[in-house]
Coordinates of C-alpha atoms and ligand atoms in Angstrom, one line a residue:
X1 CA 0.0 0.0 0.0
X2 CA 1.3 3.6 -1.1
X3 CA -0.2 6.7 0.0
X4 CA -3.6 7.4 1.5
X5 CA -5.3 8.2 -1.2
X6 CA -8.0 11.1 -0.6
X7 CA -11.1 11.4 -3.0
X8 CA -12.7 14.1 -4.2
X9 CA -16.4 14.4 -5.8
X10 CA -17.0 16.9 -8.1
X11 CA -21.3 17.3 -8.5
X12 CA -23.1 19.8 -11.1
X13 CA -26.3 21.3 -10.2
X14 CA -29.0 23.8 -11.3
X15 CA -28.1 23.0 -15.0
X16 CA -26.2 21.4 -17.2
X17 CA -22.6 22.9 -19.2
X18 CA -21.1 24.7 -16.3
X19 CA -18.0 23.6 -17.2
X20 CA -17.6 21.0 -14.6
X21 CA -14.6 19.1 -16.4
X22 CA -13.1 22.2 -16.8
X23 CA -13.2 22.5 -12.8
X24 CA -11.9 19.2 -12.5
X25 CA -9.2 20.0 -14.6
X26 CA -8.5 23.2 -13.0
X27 CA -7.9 22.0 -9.2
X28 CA -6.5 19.1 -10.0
X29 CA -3.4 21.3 -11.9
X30 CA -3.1 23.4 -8.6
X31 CA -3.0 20.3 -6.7
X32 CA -0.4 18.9 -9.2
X33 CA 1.3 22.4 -8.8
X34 CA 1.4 21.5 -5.1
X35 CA 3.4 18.8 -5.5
X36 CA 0.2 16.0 -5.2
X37 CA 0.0 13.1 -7.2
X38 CA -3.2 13.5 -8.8
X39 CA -5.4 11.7 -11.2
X40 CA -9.5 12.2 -12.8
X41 CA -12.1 10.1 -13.5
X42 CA -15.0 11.0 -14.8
X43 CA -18.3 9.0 -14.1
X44 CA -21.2 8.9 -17.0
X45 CA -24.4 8.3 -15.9
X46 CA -25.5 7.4 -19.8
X47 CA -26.2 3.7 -21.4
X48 CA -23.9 3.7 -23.8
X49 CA -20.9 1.2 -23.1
X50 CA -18.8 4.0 -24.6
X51 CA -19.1 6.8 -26.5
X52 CA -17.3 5.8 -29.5
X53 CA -21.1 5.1 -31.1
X54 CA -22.5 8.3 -30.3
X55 CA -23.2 10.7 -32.7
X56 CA -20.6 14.0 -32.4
X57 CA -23.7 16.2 -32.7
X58 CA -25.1 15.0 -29.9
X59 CA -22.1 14.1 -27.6
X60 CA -19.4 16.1 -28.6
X61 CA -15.6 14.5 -29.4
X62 CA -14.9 11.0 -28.3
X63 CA -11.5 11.5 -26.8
X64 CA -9.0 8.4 -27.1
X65 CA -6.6 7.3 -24.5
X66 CA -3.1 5.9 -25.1
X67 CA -4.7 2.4 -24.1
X68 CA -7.3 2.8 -26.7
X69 CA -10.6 3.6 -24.7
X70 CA -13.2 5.5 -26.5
X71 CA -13.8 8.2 -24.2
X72 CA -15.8 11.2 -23.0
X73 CA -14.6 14.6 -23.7
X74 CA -14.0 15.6 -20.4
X75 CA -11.1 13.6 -20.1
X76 CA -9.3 15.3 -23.0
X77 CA -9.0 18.7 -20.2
X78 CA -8.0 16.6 -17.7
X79 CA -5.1 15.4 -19.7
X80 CA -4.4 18.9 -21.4
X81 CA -4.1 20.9 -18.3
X82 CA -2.7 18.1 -15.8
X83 CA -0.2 16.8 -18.9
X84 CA -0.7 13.2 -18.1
X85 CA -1.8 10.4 -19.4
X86 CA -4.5 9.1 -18.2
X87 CA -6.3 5.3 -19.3
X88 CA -9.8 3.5 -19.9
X89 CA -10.6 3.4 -16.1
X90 CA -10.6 6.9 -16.3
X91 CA -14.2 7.1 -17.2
X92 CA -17.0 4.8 -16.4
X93 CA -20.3 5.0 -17.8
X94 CA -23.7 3.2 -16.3
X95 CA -23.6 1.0 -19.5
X96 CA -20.4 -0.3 -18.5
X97 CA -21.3 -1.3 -15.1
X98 CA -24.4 -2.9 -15.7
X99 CA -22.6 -4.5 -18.4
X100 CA -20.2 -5.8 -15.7
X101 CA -22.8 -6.8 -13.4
X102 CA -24.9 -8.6 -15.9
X103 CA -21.9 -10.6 -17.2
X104 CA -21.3 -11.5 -13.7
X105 CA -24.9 -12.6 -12.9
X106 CA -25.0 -15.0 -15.9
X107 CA -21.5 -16.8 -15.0
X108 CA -23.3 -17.2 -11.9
X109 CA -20.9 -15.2 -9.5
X110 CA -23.9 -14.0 -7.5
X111 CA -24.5 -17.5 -6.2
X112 CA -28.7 -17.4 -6.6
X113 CA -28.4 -13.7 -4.8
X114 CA -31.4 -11.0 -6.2
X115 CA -28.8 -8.8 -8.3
X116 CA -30.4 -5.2 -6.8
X117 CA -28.5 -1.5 -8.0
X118 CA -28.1 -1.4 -4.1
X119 CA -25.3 -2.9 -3.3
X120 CA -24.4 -4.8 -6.4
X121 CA -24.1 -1.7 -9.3
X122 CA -23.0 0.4 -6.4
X123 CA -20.4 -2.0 -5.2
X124 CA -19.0 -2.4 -8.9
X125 CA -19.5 1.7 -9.2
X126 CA -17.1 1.8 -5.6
X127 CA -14.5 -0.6 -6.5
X128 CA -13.9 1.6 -10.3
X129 CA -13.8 4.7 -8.1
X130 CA -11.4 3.3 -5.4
X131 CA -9.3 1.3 -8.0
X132 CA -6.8 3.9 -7.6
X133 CA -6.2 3.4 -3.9
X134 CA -2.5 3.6 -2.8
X135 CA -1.4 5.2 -6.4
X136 CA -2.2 8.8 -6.4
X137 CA -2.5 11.6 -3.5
X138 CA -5.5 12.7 -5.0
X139 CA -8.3 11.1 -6.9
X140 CA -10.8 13.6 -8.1
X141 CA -14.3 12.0 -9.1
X142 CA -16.5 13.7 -11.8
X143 CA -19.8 12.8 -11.6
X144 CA -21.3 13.4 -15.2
X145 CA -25.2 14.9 -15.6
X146 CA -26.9 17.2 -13.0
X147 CA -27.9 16.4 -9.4
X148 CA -31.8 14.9 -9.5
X149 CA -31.5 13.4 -12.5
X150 CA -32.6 9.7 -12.3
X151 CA -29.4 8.5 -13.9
X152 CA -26.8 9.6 -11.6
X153 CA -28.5 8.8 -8.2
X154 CA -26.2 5.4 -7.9
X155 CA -23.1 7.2 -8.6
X156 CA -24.3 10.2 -5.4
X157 CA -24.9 6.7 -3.4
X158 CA -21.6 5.7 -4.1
X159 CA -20.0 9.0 -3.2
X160 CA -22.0 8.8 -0.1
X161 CA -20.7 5.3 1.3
X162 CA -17.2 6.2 0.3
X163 CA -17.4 8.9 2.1
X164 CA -19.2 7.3 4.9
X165 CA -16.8 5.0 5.1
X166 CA -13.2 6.5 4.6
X167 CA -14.2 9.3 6.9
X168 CA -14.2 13.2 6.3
X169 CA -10.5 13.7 6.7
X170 CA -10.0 11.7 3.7
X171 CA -13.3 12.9 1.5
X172 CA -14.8 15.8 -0.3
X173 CA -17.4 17.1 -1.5
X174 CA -17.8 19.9 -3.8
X175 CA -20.5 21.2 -5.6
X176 CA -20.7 23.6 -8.8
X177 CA -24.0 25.2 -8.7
X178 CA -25.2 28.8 -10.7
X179 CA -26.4 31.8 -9.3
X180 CA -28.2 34.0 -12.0
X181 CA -28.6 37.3 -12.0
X182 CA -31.9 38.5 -12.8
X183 CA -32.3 41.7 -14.2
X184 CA -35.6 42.5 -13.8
X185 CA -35.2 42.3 -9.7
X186 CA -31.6 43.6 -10.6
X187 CA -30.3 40.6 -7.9
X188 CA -28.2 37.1 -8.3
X189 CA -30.6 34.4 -7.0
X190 CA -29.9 32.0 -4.5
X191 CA -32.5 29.7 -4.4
X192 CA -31.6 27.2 -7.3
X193 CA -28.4 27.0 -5.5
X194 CA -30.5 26.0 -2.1
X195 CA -32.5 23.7 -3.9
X196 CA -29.9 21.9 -5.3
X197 CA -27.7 21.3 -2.4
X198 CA -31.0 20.5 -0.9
X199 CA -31.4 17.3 -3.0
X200 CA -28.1 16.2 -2.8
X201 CA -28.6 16.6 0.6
X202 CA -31.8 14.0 0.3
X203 CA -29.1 11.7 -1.0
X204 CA -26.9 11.6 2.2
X205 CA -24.5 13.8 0.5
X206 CA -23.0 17.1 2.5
X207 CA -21.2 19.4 -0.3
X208 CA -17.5 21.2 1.9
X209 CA -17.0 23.4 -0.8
X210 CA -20.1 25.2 -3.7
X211 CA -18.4 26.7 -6.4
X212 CA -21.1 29.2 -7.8
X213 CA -21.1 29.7 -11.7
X214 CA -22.0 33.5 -12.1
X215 CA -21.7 36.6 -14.1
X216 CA -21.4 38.9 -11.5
X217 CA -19.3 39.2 -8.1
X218 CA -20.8 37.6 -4.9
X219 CA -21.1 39.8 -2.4
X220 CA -20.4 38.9 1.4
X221 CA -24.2 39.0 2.5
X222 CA -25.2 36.2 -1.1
X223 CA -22.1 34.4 0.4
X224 CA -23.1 34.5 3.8
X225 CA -26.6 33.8 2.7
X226 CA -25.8 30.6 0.6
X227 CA -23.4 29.6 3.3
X228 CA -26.1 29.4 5.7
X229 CA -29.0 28.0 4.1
X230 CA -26.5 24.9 2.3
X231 CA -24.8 24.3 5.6
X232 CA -21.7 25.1 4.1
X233 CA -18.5 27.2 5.8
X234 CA -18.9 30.7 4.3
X235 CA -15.2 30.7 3.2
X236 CA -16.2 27.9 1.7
X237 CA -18.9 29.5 -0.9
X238 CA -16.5 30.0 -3.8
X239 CA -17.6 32.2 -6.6
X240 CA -16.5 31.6 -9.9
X241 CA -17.1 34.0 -12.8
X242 CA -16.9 33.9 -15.9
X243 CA -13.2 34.1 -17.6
X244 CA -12.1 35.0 -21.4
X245 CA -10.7 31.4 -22.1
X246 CA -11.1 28.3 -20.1
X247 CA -7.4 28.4 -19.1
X248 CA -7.8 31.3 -16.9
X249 CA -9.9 29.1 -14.7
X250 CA -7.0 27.4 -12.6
X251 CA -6.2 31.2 -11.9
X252 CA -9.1 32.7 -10.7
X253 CA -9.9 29.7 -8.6
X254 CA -6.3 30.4 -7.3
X255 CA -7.2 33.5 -6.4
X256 CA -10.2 32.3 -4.3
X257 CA -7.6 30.1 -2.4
X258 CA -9.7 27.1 -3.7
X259 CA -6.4 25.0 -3.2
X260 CA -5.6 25.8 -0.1
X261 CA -9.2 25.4 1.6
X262 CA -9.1 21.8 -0.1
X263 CA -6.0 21.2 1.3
X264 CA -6.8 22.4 4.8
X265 CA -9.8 20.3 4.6
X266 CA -8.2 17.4 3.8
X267 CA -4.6 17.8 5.5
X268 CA -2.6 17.3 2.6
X269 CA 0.1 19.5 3.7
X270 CA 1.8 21.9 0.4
X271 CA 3.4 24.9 -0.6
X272 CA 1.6 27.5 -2.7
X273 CA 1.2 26.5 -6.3
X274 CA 3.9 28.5 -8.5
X275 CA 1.6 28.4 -11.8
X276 CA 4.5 30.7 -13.6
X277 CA 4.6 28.9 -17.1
X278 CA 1.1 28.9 -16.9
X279 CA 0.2 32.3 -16.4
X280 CA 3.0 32.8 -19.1
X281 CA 0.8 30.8 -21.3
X282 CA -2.4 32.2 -20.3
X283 CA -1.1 35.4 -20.9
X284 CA 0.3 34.7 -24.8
X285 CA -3.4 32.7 -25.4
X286 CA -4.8 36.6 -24.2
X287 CA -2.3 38.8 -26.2
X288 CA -1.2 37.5 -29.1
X289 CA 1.1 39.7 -31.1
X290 CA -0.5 38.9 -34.4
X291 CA -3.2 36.3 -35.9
X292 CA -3.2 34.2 -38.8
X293 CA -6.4 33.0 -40.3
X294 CA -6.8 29.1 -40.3
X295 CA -9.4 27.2 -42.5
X296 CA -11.0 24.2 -40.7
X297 CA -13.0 22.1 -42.9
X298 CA -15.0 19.7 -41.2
X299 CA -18.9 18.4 -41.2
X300 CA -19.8 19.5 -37.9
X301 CA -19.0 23.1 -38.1
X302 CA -22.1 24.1 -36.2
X303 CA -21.0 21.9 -33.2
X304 CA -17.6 23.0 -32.2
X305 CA -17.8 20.2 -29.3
X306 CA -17.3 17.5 -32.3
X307 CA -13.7 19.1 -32.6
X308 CA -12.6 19.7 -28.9
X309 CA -9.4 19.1 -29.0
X310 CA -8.3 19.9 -32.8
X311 CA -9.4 23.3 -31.5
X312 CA -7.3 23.2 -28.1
X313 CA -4.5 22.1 -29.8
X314 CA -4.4 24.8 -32.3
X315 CA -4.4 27.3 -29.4
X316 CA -1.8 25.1 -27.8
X317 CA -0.1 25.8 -30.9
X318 CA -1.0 29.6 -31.3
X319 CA 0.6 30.1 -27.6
X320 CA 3.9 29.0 -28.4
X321 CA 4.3 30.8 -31.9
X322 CA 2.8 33.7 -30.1
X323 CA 0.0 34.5 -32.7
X324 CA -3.9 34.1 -31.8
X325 CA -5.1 31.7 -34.3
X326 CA -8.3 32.3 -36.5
X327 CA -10.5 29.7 -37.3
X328 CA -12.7 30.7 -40.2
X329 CA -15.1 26.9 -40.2
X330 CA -15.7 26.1 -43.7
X331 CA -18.8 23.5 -44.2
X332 CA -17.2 20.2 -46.0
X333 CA -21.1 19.6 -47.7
X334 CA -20.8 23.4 -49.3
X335 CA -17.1 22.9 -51.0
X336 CA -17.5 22.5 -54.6
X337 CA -14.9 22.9 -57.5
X338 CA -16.4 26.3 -58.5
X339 CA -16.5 27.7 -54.9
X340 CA -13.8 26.5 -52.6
X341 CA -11.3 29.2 -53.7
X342 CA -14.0 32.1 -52.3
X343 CA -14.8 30.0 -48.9
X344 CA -10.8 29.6 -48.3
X345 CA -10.2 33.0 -49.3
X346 CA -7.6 34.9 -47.2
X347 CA -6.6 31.5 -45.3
X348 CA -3.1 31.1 -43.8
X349 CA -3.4 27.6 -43.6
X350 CA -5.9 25.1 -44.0
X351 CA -7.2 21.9 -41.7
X352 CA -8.9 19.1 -43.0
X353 CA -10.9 17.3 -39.9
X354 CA -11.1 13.7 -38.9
X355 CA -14.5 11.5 -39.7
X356 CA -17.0 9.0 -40.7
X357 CA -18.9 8.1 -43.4
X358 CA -19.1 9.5 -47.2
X359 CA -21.0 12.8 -46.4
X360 CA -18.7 15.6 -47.0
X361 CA -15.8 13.7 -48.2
X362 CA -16.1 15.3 -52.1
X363 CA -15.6 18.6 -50.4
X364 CA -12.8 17.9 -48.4
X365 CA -11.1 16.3 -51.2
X366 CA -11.9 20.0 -53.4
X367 CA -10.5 22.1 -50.6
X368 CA -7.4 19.7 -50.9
X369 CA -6.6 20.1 -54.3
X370 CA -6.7 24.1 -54.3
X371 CA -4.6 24.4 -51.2
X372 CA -2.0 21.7 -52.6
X373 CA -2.4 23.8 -55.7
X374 CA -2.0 27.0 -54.5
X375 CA 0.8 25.7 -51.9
X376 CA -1.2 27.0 -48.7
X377 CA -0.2 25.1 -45.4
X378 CA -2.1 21.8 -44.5
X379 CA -2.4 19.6 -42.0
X380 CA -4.9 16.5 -42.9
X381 CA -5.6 14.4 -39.9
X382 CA -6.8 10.7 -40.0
X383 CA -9.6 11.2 -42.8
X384 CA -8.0 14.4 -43.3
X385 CA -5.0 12.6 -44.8
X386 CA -6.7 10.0 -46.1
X387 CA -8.7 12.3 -48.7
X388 CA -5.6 13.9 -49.2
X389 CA -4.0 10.7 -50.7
X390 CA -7.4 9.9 -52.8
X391 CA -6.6 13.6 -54.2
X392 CA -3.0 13.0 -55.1
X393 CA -4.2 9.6 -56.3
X394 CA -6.8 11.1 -58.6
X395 CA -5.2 14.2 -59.8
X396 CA -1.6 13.8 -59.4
X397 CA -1.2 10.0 -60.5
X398 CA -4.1 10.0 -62.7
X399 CA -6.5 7.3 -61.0
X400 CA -9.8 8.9 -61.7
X401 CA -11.8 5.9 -59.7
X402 CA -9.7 6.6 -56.4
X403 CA -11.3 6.8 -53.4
X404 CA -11.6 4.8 -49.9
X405 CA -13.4 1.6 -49.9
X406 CA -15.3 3.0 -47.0
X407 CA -17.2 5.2 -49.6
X408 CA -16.7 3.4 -52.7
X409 CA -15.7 0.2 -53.8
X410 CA -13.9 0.8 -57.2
X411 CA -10.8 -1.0 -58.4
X412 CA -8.8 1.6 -57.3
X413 CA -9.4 1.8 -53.4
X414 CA -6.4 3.9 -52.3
X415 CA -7.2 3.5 -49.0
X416 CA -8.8 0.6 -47.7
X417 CA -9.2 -2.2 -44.9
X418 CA -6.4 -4.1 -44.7
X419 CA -6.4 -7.9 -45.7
X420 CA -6.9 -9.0 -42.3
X421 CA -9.8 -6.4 -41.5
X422 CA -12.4 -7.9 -44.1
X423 CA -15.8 -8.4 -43.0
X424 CA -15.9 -7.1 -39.7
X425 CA -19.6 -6.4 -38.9
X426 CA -19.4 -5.2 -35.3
X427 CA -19.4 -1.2 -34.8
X428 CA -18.2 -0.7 -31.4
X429 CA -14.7 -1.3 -30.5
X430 CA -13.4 -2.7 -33.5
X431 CA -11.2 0.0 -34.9
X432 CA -7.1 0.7 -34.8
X433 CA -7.3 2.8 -31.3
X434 CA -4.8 4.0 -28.9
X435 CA -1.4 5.0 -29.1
X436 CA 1.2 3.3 -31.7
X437 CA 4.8 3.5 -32.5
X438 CA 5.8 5.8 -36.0
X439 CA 9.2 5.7 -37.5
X440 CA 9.8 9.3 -39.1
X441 CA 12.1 9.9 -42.0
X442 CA 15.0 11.5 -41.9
X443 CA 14.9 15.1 -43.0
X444 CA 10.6 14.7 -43.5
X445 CA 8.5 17.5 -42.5
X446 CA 7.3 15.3 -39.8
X447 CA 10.7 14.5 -38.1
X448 CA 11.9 18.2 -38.3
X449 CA 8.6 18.8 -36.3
X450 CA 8.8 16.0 -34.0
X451 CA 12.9 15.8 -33.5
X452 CA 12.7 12.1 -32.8
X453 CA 13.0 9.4 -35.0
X454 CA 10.2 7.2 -32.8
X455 CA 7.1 9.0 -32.1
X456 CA 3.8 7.0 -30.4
X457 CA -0.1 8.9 -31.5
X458 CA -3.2 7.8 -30.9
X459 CA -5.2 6.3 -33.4
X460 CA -9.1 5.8 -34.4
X461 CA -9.6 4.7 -37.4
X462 CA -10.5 1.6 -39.7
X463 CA -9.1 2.3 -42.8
X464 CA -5.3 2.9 -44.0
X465 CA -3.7 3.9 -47.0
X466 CA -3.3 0.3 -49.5
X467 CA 0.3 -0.5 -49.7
X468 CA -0.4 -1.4 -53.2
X469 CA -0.5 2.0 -54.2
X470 CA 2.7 2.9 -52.4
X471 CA 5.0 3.0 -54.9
X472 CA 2.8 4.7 -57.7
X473 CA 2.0 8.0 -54.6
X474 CA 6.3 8.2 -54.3
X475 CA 7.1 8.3 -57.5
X476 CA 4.8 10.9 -58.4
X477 CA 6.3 13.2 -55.6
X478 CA 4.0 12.6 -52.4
X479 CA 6.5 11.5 -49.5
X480 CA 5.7 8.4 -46.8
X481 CA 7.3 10.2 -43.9
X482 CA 6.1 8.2 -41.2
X483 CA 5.8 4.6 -41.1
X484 CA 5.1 1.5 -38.5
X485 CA 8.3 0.2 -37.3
X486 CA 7.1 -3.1 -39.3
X487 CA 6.9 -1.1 -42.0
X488 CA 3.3 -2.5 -43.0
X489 CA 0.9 1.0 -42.3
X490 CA 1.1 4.1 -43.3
X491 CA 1.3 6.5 -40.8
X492 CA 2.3 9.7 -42.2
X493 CA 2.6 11.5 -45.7
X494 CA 3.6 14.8 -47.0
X495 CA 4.7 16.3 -50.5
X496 CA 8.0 17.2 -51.7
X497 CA 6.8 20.4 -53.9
X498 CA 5.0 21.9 -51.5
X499 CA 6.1 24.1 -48.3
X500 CA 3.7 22.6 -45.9
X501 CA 1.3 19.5 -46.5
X502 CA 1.4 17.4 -43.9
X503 CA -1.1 14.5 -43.1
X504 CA -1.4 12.3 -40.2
X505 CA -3.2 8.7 -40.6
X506 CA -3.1 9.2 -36.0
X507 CA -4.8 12.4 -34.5
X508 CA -1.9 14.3 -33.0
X509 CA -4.8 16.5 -31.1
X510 CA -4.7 14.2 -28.2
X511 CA -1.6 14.6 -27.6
X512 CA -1.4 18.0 -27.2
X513 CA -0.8 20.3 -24.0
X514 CA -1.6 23.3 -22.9
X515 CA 1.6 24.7 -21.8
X516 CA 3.8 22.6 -24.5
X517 CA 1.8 22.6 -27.9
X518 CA 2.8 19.9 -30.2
X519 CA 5.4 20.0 -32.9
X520 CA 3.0 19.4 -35.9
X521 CA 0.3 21.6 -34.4
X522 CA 3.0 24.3 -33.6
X523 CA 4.9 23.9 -37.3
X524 CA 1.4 24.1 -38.8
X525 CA 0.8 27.2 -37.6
X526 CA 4.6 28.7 -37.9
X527 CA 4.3 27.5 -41.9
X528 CA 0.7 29.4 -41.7
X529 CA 2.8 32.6 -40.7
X530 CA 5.6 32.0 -43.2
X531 CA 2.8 31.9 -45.6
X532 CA 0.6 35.3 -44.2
X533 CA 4.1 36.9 -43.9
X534 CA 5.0 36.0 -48.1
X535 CA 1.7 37.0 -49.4
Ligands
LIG601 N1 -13.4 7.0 -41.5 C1 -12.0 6.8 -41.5 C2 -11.5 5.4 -41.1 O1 -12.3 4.8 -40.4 C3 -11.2 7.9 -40.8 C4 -11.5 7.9 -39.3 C5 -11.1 9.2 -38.7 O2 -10.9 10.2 -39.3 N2 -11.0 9.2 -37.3 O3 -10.5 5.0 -41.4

């Protein structure tokens, strides 16, 4: 047995999107900062086994872990602001567990018992929360949804008999809540805040700490008046207002001490947090010395969610090339021959997005073409690259039927399954995920940005570029700069005539932090401002 291992809960209430993953995120860096060990999970109170099924629209970016679980969004802050690494029992959803349970039940390890949610999902909810005993300082617990709803009452019934049962010197409870202002009384409200505490408190659950969600200051008296009615310590009340860019948060809960009163309350004994290359970045994210003007092109342009950490990373990226990166979202469905030039007009660089299915893929291949023509920066990841080889394929090398077999089958399927891959019928879980080893070329785009001749990126994907075509894309001028040490996938390409086209068959945005970038995010966007800085 390591450490004792502390736990803390993280509830929403009121409403939903008050950015609790970006609170989880935010103390557990200023714990890190402390010197804690810390790790997140995240605890989904949906169906679905994982998210990897769920539509984008609806659930936002499934984020992928170096072990290859299919995750929820959430833990993509967790690793960008901590800058860890974190794995599939990292997030839990109710699908999972009953899954679990159910598998159990028939192998007949509940010897003739009534299976019930109390103990048995709770009990399997428990041991996925405490799995990290003895291995961190700190666990923080996000519970996913809003307190009341139906879904999450097993996961408040865990929290409550871990609590119960480790004590309160090793558990806490804190609760992000809203307080809105409204302006016809001209007053923030505290009663959703009271009711809200007041059913978790029907649970058996005591928030230590409320963070309030507002857009105005607390005063002492709201403070003292929340404090009371919620039975919580009135230094305790912690407001939290609204900040330019999500990675201010860490510093404005700083400055509320919310560090220290978790450590006080949990005697983990620290020095102050130093935060310095944060606020450094922090500061470049809010004053940028110039801007270039990225294209994205992507099919869920409406729903930036569906492109989390593409969008991050490019920040990431902006941060360390000190420029504020524009995104100007370009519709894949609305490219055509005729108009692409006008939609990517004034673009520094352009971005072709990850995805699924044929919808939109004509588009992205158009935008392709007229950037590799017009030698503007690209970065292609997963389908991104892929459409960028069916380009090359079709208008370089002259294969007018080339396309993926996941939209066509044709005799020249540039990218396809691989032999092996044939047939598979099952949708979830059966893709290339999680992290695997590249070999870079020498003197490729891709090892100047990376400066290592082994690199490891996550992967989600079925399909890869066909090795049969290979030798036809080199000799016509496109490059194979990264490669699987055996040699057998494709990993990365890029073009010789060109000064930036770079596609990745991995998606480098999960592996990008918030106070290091990464090197084909951050060369992206340097090429961008070579290019603004030419034209
Ligand atoms: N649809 C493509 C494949 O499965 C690309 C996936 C992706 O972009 N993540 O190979």
């Amino acid at each position: 047995m390591g450490t004792n291992t502390k736990y803390i809960f993280i509830t929403g209430g009121v409403l939903s999107s008050l950015g609790k993953g970006i609170a989880s995120a935010s103390l557990g860096l200023l714990l890190k900062e402390r010197g804690h060990s810390v790790t997140i999970a995240k605890f989904d109170p949906y169906i679905n086994v994982d998210p990897g099924t769920m539509n984008p629209f609806q659930h936002g970016e499934v984020y992928v872990t170096n072990d290859g679980a299919e995750t929820d969004l959430d833990l993509g802050h967790y690793e960008r602001f901590l800058n860890i690494s974190l794995s599939k029992e990292n997030n839990a959803t109710t699908g999972q567990i009953y899954y679990e349970v159910i598998n159990k039940e028939r192998q007949g390890k509940y010897l003739g018992k009534t299976v019930q949610v109390i103990p048995h999902i709770t009990d399997e909810i428990k041991r996925r929360m405490t799995t990290f005993d003895g291995k961190y300082d700190v666990v923080i617990i996000e519970v996913g949804g809003t307190v009341g709803d139906i879904e999450s009452l097993p996961f408040l019934e865990a929290d409550r008999q871990i609590c119960l049962e480790r004590g309160r010197a090793n558990t806490l409870n804190i609760h992000l809540t809203y307080v809105p202002f409204i302006k016809s009384a001209g007053e923030l409200k505290t009663k959703p805040t009271q009711h809200s505490v007041k059913t978790l408190m029907e649970y058996g659950v005591q928030p230590d700490i409320l963070l309030c969600r507002s857009e105005y200051k607390l005063n002492k008296d709201i403070r003292s008046k929340i404090a009371l009615f919620c039975n919580v310590a009135e230094d305790s009340v912690i407001e939290a207002l609204d900040v330019e860019t999500i990675y201010e948060v860490p510093l404005a809960f700083r400055r509320r001490s919310l560090d220290e009163i978790v450590c006080r309350k949990l005697g983990l004994e620290s020095e102050k947090p130093k935060m310095s290359n944060w606020t450094r970045f922090v500061q470049r994210v809010k004053n940028p010395s110039d801007e270039v003007r990225i294209g994205f092109v992507g099919k869920y342009t409406q729903y930036r969610d569906a492109y989390k950490s593409i969008i991050e990373s490019i920040t990431h990226a902006g941060a360390v090339a000190n420029v504020v990166p524009q995104i100007q979202w370009i519709d894949s469905e609305q490219i055509s021959e005729e108009n692409g030039p006008e939609l990517m007009q004034g673009i520094h660089g352009l971005l072709v997005a990850p995805g699924f299915g044929t919808r939109g893929v004509e588009g992205k291949i158009n935008a392709i073409r007229h950037v590799r023509e017009q030698k503007i920066p690209f970065l292609g990841i997963c389908l991104g690259m892929q459409c960028a080889v069916i380009e090359y394929a079709r208008n370089v090398c002259g294969l007018k039927n080339a396309n993926s077999g996941e939209f066509a089958r044709t005799d020249e399927n540039v990218i396809d399954l691989m032999p092996d891959q044939q047939g598979i019928v099952n949708k979830g879980g059966t893709m290339r995920l999680g992290a695997y080893p590249c070999r870079l070329r020498p003197r490729s785009k891709a090892r100047e940005a990376y400066r290592k001749d082994i690199v490891h990126e996550r992967h989600r994907h079925r399909y890869e570029v066909n090795n049969e075509y290979r030798d036809m894309l080199e000799d016509k001028g496109m490059i194979i700069s990264g490669i699987s040490p055996d040699n057998r996938l494709v990993e990365m390409i890029e073009l010789r005539d060109h000064p930036w086209f770079v596609g990745s068959q991995f998606h480098p945005e999960f592996e990008s932090h918030a106070v290091k970038g990464h090197p084909l995010f951050i060369n992206f966007i340097k090429a961008a401002i070579a290019f603004k800085e030419e034209s």
